[in-house]
Amino acid sequence: MTDTKDSILNSAERLFAERGYEATSLRAVTSEAGVNLAAVNYHFRSKDQLLKALFTRGMQRLNRERTALLDAYEAECGGKPVPPEKLVHALIGPMLDASRDRSRGREIFGMLLGRMYASPKGPLDDILVSDIEAFSERFKSAIRRALPGTSLEELYWRSFFAIGATAHTLISSRLIGIISNGLCDADDREAVLERLIRFIVAGLQAPERQGAKGKKAGPTGKKWRGK
Amino acid sequence: MTDTKDSILNSAERLFAERGYEATSLRAVTSEAGVNLAAVNYHFRSKDQLLKALFTRGMQRLNRERTALLDAYEAECGGKPVPPEKLVHALIGPMLDASRDRSRGREIFGMLLGRMYASPKGPLDDILVSDIEAFSERFKSAIRRALPGTSLEELYWRSFFAIGATAHTLISSRLIGIISNGLCDADDREAVLERLIRFIVAGLQAPERQGAKGKKAGPTGKKWRGK
DNA sequence: GACAGAATCAAACAAAAGTTTTAATCATAC
DNA sequence: GTATGATTAAAACTTTTGTTTGATTCTGTC
């Protein structure tokens, strides 16, 4: 019944992720899905609504997996705070979905998600923000317990940076092989996830600034001053 | 003489950065620039070539500033290795360009750059990679000296993550104000840069993995295992 | 088996976009 | 001043795109 509907969703997800939303025509989507062109406007109302539907589906799945992971880790730790490594894994693991299943469903949505972050402000912002907040509250309390010494404001920023590093990895990791002259392999997703987690955990645990708010001076004027 | 040419470049840079490349029409560009529509195809060959020209200009400017910073820092440090804080500042400072001048020229290009990273593979990859490599060699030797204990492969990855966090900050920092309920202020660019540098430096200095390559197990199966 | 609604299909529509064309204008050197 | 080339201007062209329409087929029900 909803066979074509799902086909459209899957094809659209893949194509939007690979080529971008604007650059993908509905004809490309329906062609790949093997359905009629008009099916998109019949089952969804428009191309925009298709993207929204796509996004809500992926986000709910993503947050469900995140929450499940966090629940499991908290249960595992009893009453103790969950260590940062596991928190970070619950946050970004489902985005990369390293070697979970071969369908690569989550990974594709991760790419799409990363692209959406980098997209101009649009009607998607509402979904994006509301779905972020859905898991944000759950995550906030856990990370505050894990890193009690850091201010909430700083934790927000650092989680934001963490998402950024993850999104970038999902979207443009094809570049690192070229840049590194083949030294780095982006296809070993499990290893990449491990590196990323290590990087982010260290960033989360960085010492918070505590000095005054005085200006800093560098070699040519207004620059960063090392510790 | 090249008045219209520069007008087009500037308007295109701003609009591409704000709305994205595909979503911006040449009519919007020429309209904002106050020039005739055909001027784009006259001075540049096509919309694609306009983007390329735009990109090369910005990248050269960016790498020039990065190199200048790095030179200054190295001179300042004599023969000693430049501390990571300053290396990171040389790498990402010119992208954020916190409070340098009011023209916000670099910041706009930073947004565009971030968007390009998140764009599908295309003809721009060549420019992107070659311009990255231009500064990459210079940066590589400096960071190897600053962090002699870390493998080159890991340094590549971590620099990659650093660029990701920066690009994300440039592009979607508008979201953090909403997510944090107004607690985080993305407009205080100097403070943001400082937080970002602190985060990245800690990530760069994270302990490198040294254990065996055995699989890890978590609560529900194949998951991350904390230290 | 006929009916009603849902779903699919082929075709067409209308708007938008990149590009091209041709004429007009400007600048400059002779 | 005029001739030549560079630049700008207005309009049209062609293709692509999202969307709609009306007919047709499928599905389940009485």
PDB file of N, CA and C in Angstrom, chain A residues 18-19 22-23 69 72-73 85-86 89 115 117-120 125 129 153-154 156-157 160-161 164 168-169 171-174 176 178 184 190 192 194-196 198-199 202-203 206-207 209 215 219 223-224 226, chain B residues 18-19 22-23 69 72-73 85 89 115 117-120 125 129 153-154 156-157 160-161 164 168-169 171-174 176 178 184 190 192 194-195 198-199 202-203 206-207 209 215 219 223-224 226-227:
ATOM      1  N   GLU A  18      23.193  12.679  -1.383  1.00  0.00           N
ATOM      2  CA  GLU A  18      24.352  12.635  -2.277  1.00  0.00           C
ATOM      3  C   GLU A  18      24.529  13.915  -3.078  1.00  0.00           C
ATOM      4  N   ARG A  19      23.413  14.409  -3.641  1.00  0.00           N
ATOM      5  CA  ARG A  19      23.532  15.552  -4.537  1.00  0.00           C
ATOM      6  C   ARG A  19      23.066  16.857  -3.928  1.00  0.00           C
ATOM      7  N   GLU A  22      18.437  20.966  -3.430  1.00  0.00           N
ATOM      8  CA  GLU A  22      18.120  21.827  -4.570  1.00  0.00           C
ATOM      9  C   GLU A  22      18.567  21.198  -5.884  1.00  0.00           C
ATOM     10  N   ALA A  23      19.653  20.485  -5.827  1.00  0.00           N
ATOM     11  CA  ALA A  23      20.230  19.942  -7.062  1.00  0.00           C
ATOM     12  C   ALA A  23      19.554  18.652  -7.502  1.00  0.00           C
ATOM     13  N   LEU A  69      20.523   4.184  23.486  1.00  0.00           N
ATOM     14  CA  LEU A  69      21.905   4.036  23.899  1.00  0.00           C
ATOM     15  C   LEU A  69      22.134   4.663  25.273  1.00  0.00           C
ATOM     16  N   ALA A  72      20.665   2.626  28.009  1.00  0.00           N
ATOM     17  CA  ALA A  72      21.469   1.433  28.283  1.00  0.00           C
ATOM     18  C   ALA A  72      22.713   1.797  29.088  1.00  0.00           C
ATOM     19  N   TYR A  73      23.357   2.874  28.708  1.00  0.00           N
ATOM     20  CA  TYR A  73      24.574   3.268  29.407  1.00  0.00           C
ATOM     21  C   TYR A  73      24.286   3.675  30.845  1.00  0.00           C
ATOM     22  N   GLU A  85      32.939   9.318  27.308  1.00  0.00           N
ATOM     23  CA  GLU A  85      33.073   8.530  26.081  1.00  0.00           C
ATOM     24  C   GLU A  85      31.742   7.951  25.642  1.00  0.00           C
ATOM     25  N   LYS A  86      31.006   7.433  26.616  1.00  0.00           N
ATOM     26  CA  LYS A  86      29.742   6.795  26.280  1.00  0.00           C
ATOM     27  C   LYS A  86      28.675   7.827  25.938  1.00  0.00           C
ATOM     28  N   HIS A  89      29.336   8.819  22.500  1.00  0.00           N
ATOM     29  CA  HIS A  89      28.924   7.757  21.576  1.00  0.00           C
ATOM     30  C   HIS A  89      27.413   7.734  21.379  1.00  0.00           C
ATOM     31  N   ARG A 115      24.047  17.974   5.786  1.00  0.00           N
ATOM     32  CA  ARG A 115      23.770  18.942   4.744  1.00  0.00           C
ATOM     33  C   ARG A 115      22.710  19.942   5.190  1.00  0.00           C
ATOM     34  N   TYR A 117      22.175  20.963   8.227  1.00  0.00           N
ATOM     35  CA  TYR A 117      22.803  21.922   9.121  1.00  0.00           C
ATOM     36  C   TYR A 117      23.444  23.047   8.326  1.00  0.00           C
ATOM     37  N   ALA A 118      24.016  22.670   7.199  1.00  0.00           N
ATOM     38  CA  ALA A 118      24.752  23.644   6.400  1.00  0.00           C
ATOM     39  C   ALA A 118      23.860  24.385   5.424  1.00  0.00           C
ATOM     40  N   SER A 119      22.565  24.134   5.488  1.00  0.00           N
ATOM     41  CA  SER A 119      21.662  24.780   4.542  1.00  0.00           C
ATOM     42  C   SER A 119      21.193  26.122   5.070  1.00  0.00           C
ATOM     43  N   PRO A 120      20.794  26.943   4.146  1.00  0.00           N
ATOM     44  CA  PRO A 120      20.308  28.261   4.572  1.00  0.00           C
ATOM     45  C   PRO A 120      19.078  28.122   5.442  1.00  0.00           C
ATOM     46  N   ASP A 125      14.090  24.734   9.672  1.00  0.00           N
ATOM     47  CA  ASP A 125      14.665  25.109  10.959  1.00  0.00           C
ATOM     48  C   ASP A 125      13.788  24.673  12.121  1.00  0.00           C
ATOM     49  N   VAL A 129      15.238  22.305  14.946  1.00  0.00           N
ATOM     50  CA  VAL A 129      15.375  22.755  16.325  1.00  0.00           C
ATOM     51  C   VAL A 129      14.533  21.921  17.270  1.00  0.00           C
ATOM     52  N   GLU A 153      26.779  26.818  29.731  1.00  0.00           N
ATOM     53  CA  GLU A 153      27.000  27.550  28.486  1.00  0.00           C
ATOM     54  C   GLU A 153      28.130  26.909  27.694  1.00  0.00           C
ATOM     55  N   GLU A 154      29.208  26.594  28.383  1.00  0.00           N
ATOM     56  CA  GLU A 154      30.345  25.985  27.705  1.00  0.00           C
ATOM     57  C   GLU A 154      29.975  24.604  27.170  1.00  0.00           C
ATOM     58  N   TYR A 156      27.068  23.607  26.155  1.00  0.00           N
ATOM     59  CA  TYR A 156      26.288  23.810  24.927  1.00  0.00           C
ATOM     60  C   TYR A 156      27.207  24.043  23.744  1.00  0.00           C
ATOM     61  N   TRP A 157      28.145  24.940  23.917  1.00  0.00           N
ATOM     62  CA  TRP A 157      29.053  25.248  22.821  1.00  0.00           C
ATOM     63  C   TRP A 157      29.845  24.027  22.379  1.00  0.00           C
ATOM     64  N   PHE A 160      27.887  21.599  20.548  1.00  0.00           N
ATOM     65  CA  PHE A 160      27.680  22.177  19.216  1.00  0.00           C
ATOM     66  C   PHE A 160      28.892  21.920  18.324  1.00  0.00           C
ATOM     67  N   PHE A 161      30.077  22.152  18.861  1.00  0.00           N
ATOM     68  CA  PHE A 161      31.296  21.871  18.089  1.00  0.00           C
ATOM     69  C   PHE A 161      31.381  20.389  17.732  1.00  0.00           C
ATOM     70  N   GLY A 164      29.289  19.590  14.898  1.00  0.00           N
ATOM     71  CA  GLY A 164      29.918  20.129  13.701  1.00  0.00           C
ATOM     72  C   GLY A 164      30.999  19.220  13.155  1.00  0.00           C
ATOM     73  N   HIS A 168      30.648  17.293   9.540  1.00  0.00           N
ATOM     74  CA  HIS A 168      31.701  17.466   8.548  1.00  0.00           C
ATOM     75  C   HIS A 168      32.289  16.124   8.135  1.00  0.00           C
ATOM     76  N   THR A 169      32.459  15.264   9.104  1.00  0.00           N
ATOM     77  CA  THR A 169      32.990  13.939   8.811  1.00  0.00           C
ATOM     78  C   THR A 169      32.045  13.160   7.911  1.00  0.00           C
ATOM     79  N   ILE A 171      29.879  14.293   5.807  1.00  0.00           N
ATOM     80  CA  ILE A 171      29.644  14.862   4.492  1.00  0.00           C
ATOM     81  C   ILE A 171      30.884  14.877   3.612  1.00  0.00           C
ATOM     82  N   SER A 172      31.993  15.314   4.157  1.00  0.00           N
ATOM     83  CA  SER A 172      33.140  15.545   3.276  1.00  0.00           C
ATOM     84  C   SER A 172      34.355  14.712   3.645  1.00  0.00           C
ATOM     85  N   SER A 173      34.116  13.563   4.231  1.00  0.00           N
ATOM     86  CA  SER A 173      35.264  12.731   4.572  1.00  0.00           C
ATOM     87  C   SER A 173      35.936  12.188   3.314  1.00  0.00           C
ATOM     88  N   ARG A 174      35.227  12.309   2.171  1.00  0.00           N
ATOM     89  CA  ARG A 174      35.850  11.891   0.919  1.00  0.00           C
ATOM     90  C   ARG A 174      37.114  12.698   0.631  1.00  0.00           C
ATOM     91  N   ILE A 176      39.439  13.731   2.817  1.00  0.00           N
ATOM     92  CA  ILE A 176      40.626  13.511   3.644  1.00  0.00           C
ATOM     93  C   ILE A 176      41.579  12.509   3.007  1.00  0.00           C
ATOM     94  N   ILE A 178      42.289  12.350  -0.119  1.00  0.00           N
ATOM     95  CA  ILE A 178      43.083  13.099  -1.081  1.00  0.00           C
ATOM     96  C   ILE A 178      44.106  13.989  -0.383  1.00  0.00           C
ATOM     97  N   CYS A 184      45.041   8.572   5.185  1.00  0.00           N
ATOM     98  CA  CYS A 184      43.843   8.386   5.992  1.00  0.00           C
ATOM     99  C   CYS A 184      42.766   7.670   5.180  1.00  0.00           C
ATOM    100  N   GLU A 190      34.468   2.341  11.611  1.00  0.00           N
ATOM    101  CA  GLU A 190      34.611   2.066  13.039  1.00  0.00           C
ATOM    102  C   GLU A 190      35.809   2.816  13.618  1.00  0.00           C
ATOM    103  N   VAL A 192      37.108   5.509  12.339  1.00  0.00           N
ATOM    104  CA  VAL A 192      36.811   6.934  12.295  1.00  0.00           C
ATOM    105  C   VAL A 192      35.985   7.351  13.502  1.00  0.00           C
ATOM    106  N   GLU A 194      35.891   5.980  16.334  1.00  0.00           N
ATOM    107  CA  GLU A 194      36.733   5.948  17.533  1.00  0.00           C
ATOM    108  C   GLU A 194      37.598   7.203  17.626  1.00  0.00           C
ATOM    109  N   ARG A 195      38.199   7.580  16.521  1.00  0.00           N
ATOM    110  CA  ARG A 195      39.010   8.805  16.516  1.00  0.00           C
ATOM    111  C   ARG A 195      38.175  10.018  16.872  1.00  0.00           C
ATOM    112  N   LEU A 196      37.003  10.064  16.281  1.00  0.00           N
ATOM    113  CA  LEU A 196      36.131  11.214  16.495  1.00  0.00           C
ATOM    114  C   LEU A 196      35.717  11.315  17.955  1.00  0.00           C
ATOM    115  N   ARG A 198      37.299  10.171  20.517  1.00  0.00           N
ATOM    116  CA  ARG A 198      38.459  10.561  21.315  1.00  0.00           C
ATOM    117  C   ARG A 198      38.692  12.071  21.218  1.00  0.00           C
ATOM    118  N   PHE A 199      38.573  12.570  20.012  1.00  0.00           N
ATOM    119  CA  PHE A 199      38.765  14.007  19.784  1.00  0.00           C
ATOM    120  C   PHE A 199      37.734  14.828  20.564  1.00  0.00           C
ATOM    121  N   ALA A 202      38.026  14.752  24.459  1.00  0.00           N
ATOM    122  CA  ALA A 202      39.092  15.637  24.921  1.00  0.00           C
ATOM    123  C   ALA A 202      38.643  17.093  24.864  1.00  0.00           C
ATOM    124  N   GLY A 203      37.939  17.439  23.801  1.00  0.00           N
ATOM    125  CA  GLY A 203      37.448  18.803  23.675  1.00  0.00           C
ATOM    126  C   GLY A 203      36.444  19.152  24.760  1.00  0.00           C
ATOM    127  N   ALA A 206      38.189  19.914  28.054  1.00  0.00           N
ATOM    128  CA  ALA A 206      39.187  20.986  28.066  1.00  0.00           C
ATOM    129  C   ALA A 206      38.972  21.898  29.270  1.00  0.00           C
ATOM    130  N   PRO A 207      40.050  22.442  29.788  1.00  0.00           N
ATOM    131  CA  PRO A 207      39.914  23.375  30.920  1.00  0.00           C
ATOM    132  C   PRO A 207      39.128  24.599  30.486  1.00  0.00           C
ATOM    133  N   ARG A 209      37.905  28.422  30.473  1.00  0.00           N
ATOM    134  CA  ARG A 209      38.588  29.719  30.677  1.00  0.00           C
ATOM    135  C   ARG A 209      38.159  30.309  32.010  1.00  0.00           C
ATOM    136  N   LYS A 215      41.714  42.127  26.750  1.00  0.00           N
ATOM    137  CA  LYS A 215      42.043  41.852  25.360  1.00  0.00           C
ATOM    138  C   LYS A 215      43.366  41.087  25.277  1.00  0.00           C
ATOM    139  N   PRO A 219      51.324  38.793  17.621  1.00  0.00           N
ATOM    140  CA  PRO A 219      52.449  39.371  16.895  1.00  0.00           C
ATOM    141  C   PRO A 219      52.055  40.571  16.035  1.00  0.00           C
ATOM    142  N   LYS A 223      45.358  39.221  18.210  1.00  0.00           N
ATOM    143  CA  LYS A 223      45.467  37.810  17.905  1.00  0.00           C
ATOM    144  C   LYS A 223      45.303  36.973  19.159  1.00  0.00           C
ATOM    145  N   TRP A 224      45.379  35.716  18.959  1.00  0.00           N
ATOM    146  CA  TRP A 224      45.243  34.796  20.088  1.00  0.00           C
ATOM    147  C   TRP A 224      46.554  34.747  20.873  1.00  0.00           C
ATOM    148  N   GLY A 226      48.684  32.507  23.482  1.00  0.00           N
ATOM    149  CA  GLY A 226      48.798  31.176  24.079  1.00  0.00           C
ATOM    150  C   GLY A 226      48.797  31.233  25.596  1.00  0.00           C
TER     151      GLY A 226
ATOM    152  N   GLU B  18      24.729  33.274   1.975  1.00  0.00           N
ATOM    153  CA  GLU B  18      23.495  33.343   2.763  1.00  0.00           C
ATOM    154  C   GLU B  18      22.459  32.318   2.316  1.00  0.00           C
ATOM    155  N   ARG B  19      22.263  32.225   0.990  1.00  0.00           N
ATOM    156  CA  ARG B  19      21.173  31.383   0.503  1.00  0.00           C
ATOM    157  C   ARG B  19      21.660  30.064  -0.090  1.00  0.00           C
ATOM    158  N   GLU B  22      23.008  26.943  -5.274  1.00  0.00           N
ATOM    159  CA  GLU B  22      21.923  26.508  -6.151  1.00  0.00           C
ATOM    160  C   GLU B  22      20.686  27.376  -5.989  1.00  0.00           C
ATOM    161  N   ALA B  23      20.471  27.829  -4.775  1.00  0.00           N
ATOM    162  CA  ALA B  23      19.235  28.569  -4.500  1.00  0.00           C
ATOM    163  C   ALA B  23      19.348  30.035  -4.899  1.00  0.00           C
ATOM    164  N   LEU B  69      50.011  34.655   9.599  1.00  0.00           N
ATOM    165  CA  LEU B  69      49.902  34.394  11.031  1.00  0.00           C
ATOM    166  C   LEU B  69      50.939  33.373  11.472  1.00  0.00           C
ATOM    167  N   ALA B  72      54.356  34.785  11.549  1.00  0.00           N
ATOM    168  CA  ALA B  72      54.545  35.666  12.700  1.00  0.00           C
ATOM    169  C   ALA B  72      54.754  34.856  13.973  1.00  0.00           C
ATOM    170  N   TYR B  73      53.965  33.823  14.128  1.00  0.00           N
ATOM    171  CA  TYR B  73      54.076  33.007  15.332  1.00  0.00           C
ATOM    172  C   TYR B  73      55.421  32.281  15.382  1.00  0.00           C
ATOM    173  N   GLU B  85      47.922  26.297  20.584  1.00  0.00           N
ATOM    174  CA  GLU B  85      46.902  27.353  20.557  1.00  0.00           C
ATOM    175  C   GLU B  85      47.104  28.284  19.376  1.00  0.00           C
ATOM    176  N   HIS B  89      44.954  28.842  15.984  1.00  0.00           N
ATOM    177  CA  HIS B  89      44.479  30.184  15.637  1.00  0.00           C
ATOM    178  C   HIS B  89      44.861  30.569  14.215  1.00  0.00           C
ATOM    179  N   ARG B 115      29.885  26.102   3.486  1.00  0.00           N
ATOM    180  CA  ARG B 115      28.845  25.545   2.647  1.00  0.00           C
ATOM    181  C   ARG B 115      29.441  24.668   1.540  1.00  0.00           C
ATOM    182  N   TYR B 117      32.206  22.974   1.695  1.00  0.00           N
ATOM    183  CA  TYR B 117      32.604  21.696   2.275  1.00  0.00           C
ATOM    184  C   TYR B 117      31.418  20.745   2.298  1.00  0.00           C
ATOM    185  N   ALA B 118      30.252  21.295   2.567  1.00  0.00           N
ATOM    186  CA  ALA B 118      29.062  20.466   2.723  1.00  0.00           C
ATOM    187  C   ALA B 118      28.361  20.216   1.398  1.00  0.00           C
ATOM    188  N   SER B 119      28.944  20.691   0.312  1.00  0.00           N
ATOM    189  CA  SER B 119      28.291  20.538  -0.978  1.00  0.00           C
ATOM    190  C   SER B 119      28.679  19.218  -1.619  1.00  0.00           C
ATOM    191  N   PRO B 120      27.831  18.783  -2.509  1.00  0.00           N
ATOM    192  CA  PRO B 120      28.130  17.520  -3.178  1.00  0.00           C
ATOM    193  C   PRO B 120      29.412  17.635  -3.996  1.00  0.00           C
ATOM    194  N   ASP B 125      35.756  20.579  -6.252  1.00  0.00           N
ATOM    195  CA  ASP B 125      36.633  19.754  -5.445  1.00  0.00           C
ATOM    196  C   ASP B 125      38.101  20.003  -5.768  1.00  0.00           C
ATOM    197  N   VAL B 129      40.611  21.155  -2.925  1.00  0.00           N
ATOM    198  CA  VAL B 129      41.719  20.308  -2.498  1.00  0.00           C
ATOM    199  C   VAL B 129      43.061  20.984  -2.749  1.00  0.00           C
ATOM    200  N   GLU B 153      48.900  10.418  10.744  1.00  0.00           N
ATOM    201  CA  GLU B 153      47.532  10.059  10.373  1.00  0.00           C
ATOM    202  C   GLU B 153      46.519  10.656  11.345  1.00  0.00           C
ATOM    203  N   GLU B 154      46.831  10.527  12.606  1.00  0.00           N
ATOM    204  CA  GLU B 154      45.916  11.073  13.611  1.00  0.00           C
ATOM    205  C   GLU B 154      45.843  12.589  13.506  1.00  0.00           C
ATOM    206  N   TYR B 156      46.170  14.391  10.838  1.00  0.00           N
ATOM    207  CA  TYR B 156      45.311  14.703   9.699  1.00  0.00           C
ATOM    208  C   TYR B 156      43.849  14.649  10.106  1.00  0.00           C
ATOM    209  N   TRP B 157      43.485  13.576  10.762  1.00  0.00           N
ATOM    210  CA  TRP B 157      42.092  13.417  11.161  1.00  0.00           C
ATOM    211  C   TRP B 157      41.655  14.534  12.098  1.00  0.00           C
ATOM    212  N   PHE B 160      41.180  17.710  10.450  1.00  0.00           N
ATOM    213  CA  PHE B 160      39.935  17.586   9.698  1.00  0.00           C
ATOM    214  C   PHE B 160      38.722  17.853  10.595  1.00  0.00           C
ATOM    215  N   PHE B 161      38.721  17.244  11.767  1.00  0.00           N
ATOM    216  CA  PHE B 161      37.636  17.487  12.709  1.00  0.00           C
ATOM    217  C   PHE B 161      37.582  18.963  13.100  1.00  0.00           C
ATOM    218  N   GLY B 164      35.919  20.931  10.571  1.00  0.00           N
ATOM    219  CA  GLY B 164      34.493  20.646  10.628  1.00  0.00           C
ATOM    220  C   GLY B 164      33.786  21.446  11.704  1.00  0.00           C
ATOM    221  N   HIS B 168      31.017  24.338  10.835  1.00  0.00           N
ATOM    222  CA  HIS B 168      29.692  24.262  11.431  1.00  0.00           C
ATOM    223  C   HIS B 168      29.367  25.521  12.225  1.00  0.00           C
ATOM    224  N   THR B 169      30.354  26.015  12.913  1.00  0.00           N
ATOM    225  CA  THR B 169      30.154  27.237  13.688  1.00  0.00           C
ATOM    226  C   THR B 169      29.833  28.411  12.768  1.00  0.00           C
ATOM    227  N   ILE B 171      28.484  28.369   9.847  1.00  0.00           N
ATOM    228  CA  ILE B 171      27.265  28.259   9.066  1.00  0.00           C
ATOM    229  C   ILE B 171      26.009  28.242   9.911  1.00  0.00           C
ATOM    230  N   SER B 172      26.013  27.473  10.960  1.00  0.00           N
ATOM    231  CA  SER B 172      24.744  27.286  11.660  1.00  0.00           C
ATOM    232  C   SER B 172      24.792  27.722  13.118  1.00  0.00           C
ATOM    233  N   SER B 173      25.645  28.686  13.398  1.00  0.00           N
ATOM    234  CA  SER B 173      25.697  29.142  14.782  1.00  0.00           C
ATOM    235  C   SER B 173      24.408  29.875  15.164  1.00  0.00           C
ATOM    236  N   ARG B 174      23.607  30.207  14.141  1.00  0.00           N
ATOM    237  CA  ARG B 174      22.326  30.831  14.452  1.00  0.00           C
ATOM    238  C   ARG B 174      21.440  29.909  15.284  1.00  0.00           C
ATOM    239  N   ILE B 176      22.377  27.864  17.753  1.00  0.00           N
ATOM    240  CA  ILE B 176      22.734  27.592  19.148  1.00  0.00           C
ATOM    241  C   ILE B 176      22.002  28.519  20.105  1.00  0.00           C
ATOM    242  N   ILE B 178      18.940  29.421  19.840  1.00  0.00           N
ATOM    243  CA  ILE B 178      17.616  28.838  20.043  1.00  0.00           C
ATOM    244  C   ILE B 178      17.698  27.608  20.935  1.00  0.00           C
ATOM    245  N   CYS B 184      23.502  30.913  25.046  1.00  0.00           N
ATOM    246  CA  CYS B 184      24.710  31.090  24.242  1.00  0.00           C
ATOM    247  C   CYS B 184      24.513  32.206  23.218  1.00  0.00           C
ATOM    248  N   GLU B 190      34.468  37.021  19.191  1.00  0.00           N
ATOM    249  CA  GLU B 190      35.767  36.839  19.826  1.00  0.00           C
ATOM    250  C   GLU B 190      35.700  35.730  20.881  1.00  0.00           C
ATOM    251  N   VAL B 192      33.527  33.300  20.908  1.00  0.00           N
ATOM    252  CA  VAL B 192      33.310  32.034  20.209  1.00  0.00           C
ATOM    253  C   VAL B 192      34.630  31.469  19.711  1.00  0.00           C
ATOM    254  N   GLU B 194      37.519  31.968  20.887  1.00  0.00           N
ATOM    255  CA  GLU B 194      38.306  31.479  22.020  1.00  0.00           C
ATOM    256  C   GLU B 194      37.822  30.113  22.489  1.00  0.00           C
ATOM    257  N   ARG B 195      36.517  29.955  22.595  1.00  0.00           N
ATOM    258  CA  ARG B 195      35.969  28.643  22.980  1.00  0.00           C
ATOM    259  C   ARG B 195      36.363  27.572  21.966  1.00  0.00           C
ATOM    260  N   ARG B 198      39.968  26.572  22.244  1.00  0.00           N
ATOM    261  CA  ARG B 198      40.195  25.744  23.424  1.00  0.00           C
ATOM    262  C   ARG B 198      39.718  24.312  23.179  1.00  0.00           C
ATOM    263  N   PHE B 199      38.562  24.201  22.564  1.00  0.00           N
ATOM    264  CA  PHE B 199      38.004  22.877  22.255  1.00  0.00           C
ATOM    265  C   PHE B 199      38.925  22.097  21.322  1.00  0.00           C
ATOM    266  N   ALA B 202      42.369  21.008  22.799  1.00  0.00           N
ATOM    267  CA  ALA B 202      42.231  19.829  23.659  1.00  0.00           C
ATOM    268  C   ALA B 202      42.052  18.572  22.817  1.00  0.00           C
ATOM    269  N   GLY B 203      41.273  18.685  21.749  1.00  0.00           N
ATOM    270  CA  GLY B 203      41.071  17.533  20.876  1.00  0.00           C
ATOM    271  C   GLY B 203      42.355  17.099  20.203  1.00  0.00           C
ATOM    272  N   ALA B 206      44.567  15.084  22.555  1.00  0.00           N
ATOM    273  CA  ALA B 206      44.002  13.881  23.165  1.00  0.00           C
ATOM    274  C   ALA B 206      44.997  12.731  23.070  1.00  0.00           C
ATOM    275  N   PRO B 207      44.955  11.846  24.067  1.00  0.00           N
ATOM    276  CA  PRO B 207      45.846  10.695  24.010  1.00  0.00           C
ATOM    277  C   PRO B 207      45.505   9.816  22.811  1.00  0.00           C
ATOM    278  N   ARG B 209      45.177   6.447  20.593  1.00  0.00           N
ATOM    279  CA  ARG B 209      44.863   5.063  20.912  1.00  0.00           C
ATOM    280  C   ARG B 209      46.121   4.217  20.761  1.00  0.00           C
ATOM    281  N   LYS B 215      37.673  -6.119  18.887  1.00  0.00           N
ATOM    282  CA  LYS B 215      36.345  -5.526  18.837  1.00  0.00           C
ATOM    283  C   LYS B 215      35.932  -5.058  20.221  1.00  0.00           C
ATOM    284  N   PRO B 219      26.473  -2.278  25.806  1.00  0.00           N
ATOM    285  CA  PRO B 219      25.272  -2.806  26.459  1.00  0.00           C
ATOM    286  C   PRO B 219      24.361  -3.565  25.509  1.00  0.00           C
ATOM    287  N   LYS B 223      28.992  -1.713  20.473  1.00  0.00           N
ATOM    288  CA  LYS B 223      28.971  -0.318  20.883  1.00  0.00           C
ATOM    289  C   LYS B 223      30.341   0.130  21.359  1.00  0.00           C
ATOM    290  N   TRP B 224      30.408   1.344  21.711  1.00  0.00           N
ATOM    291  CA  TRP B 224      31.661   1.902  22.200  1.00  0.00           C
ATOM    292  C   TRP B 224      31.884   1.478  23.639  1.00  0.00           C
ATOM    293  N   GLY B 226      33.968   2.383  26.971  1.00  0.00           N
ATOM    294  CA  GLY B 226      34.760   3.420  27.633  1.00  0.00           C
ATOM    295  C   GLY B 226      36.094   2.877  28.087  1.00  0.00           C
ATOM    296  N   LYS B 227      36.966   3.811  28.384  1.00  0.00           N
ATOM    297  CA  LYS B 227      38.337   3.418  28.745  1.00  0.00           C
ATOM    298  C   LYS B 227      38.333   2.559  29.993  1.00  0.00           C
TER     299      LYS B 227
END
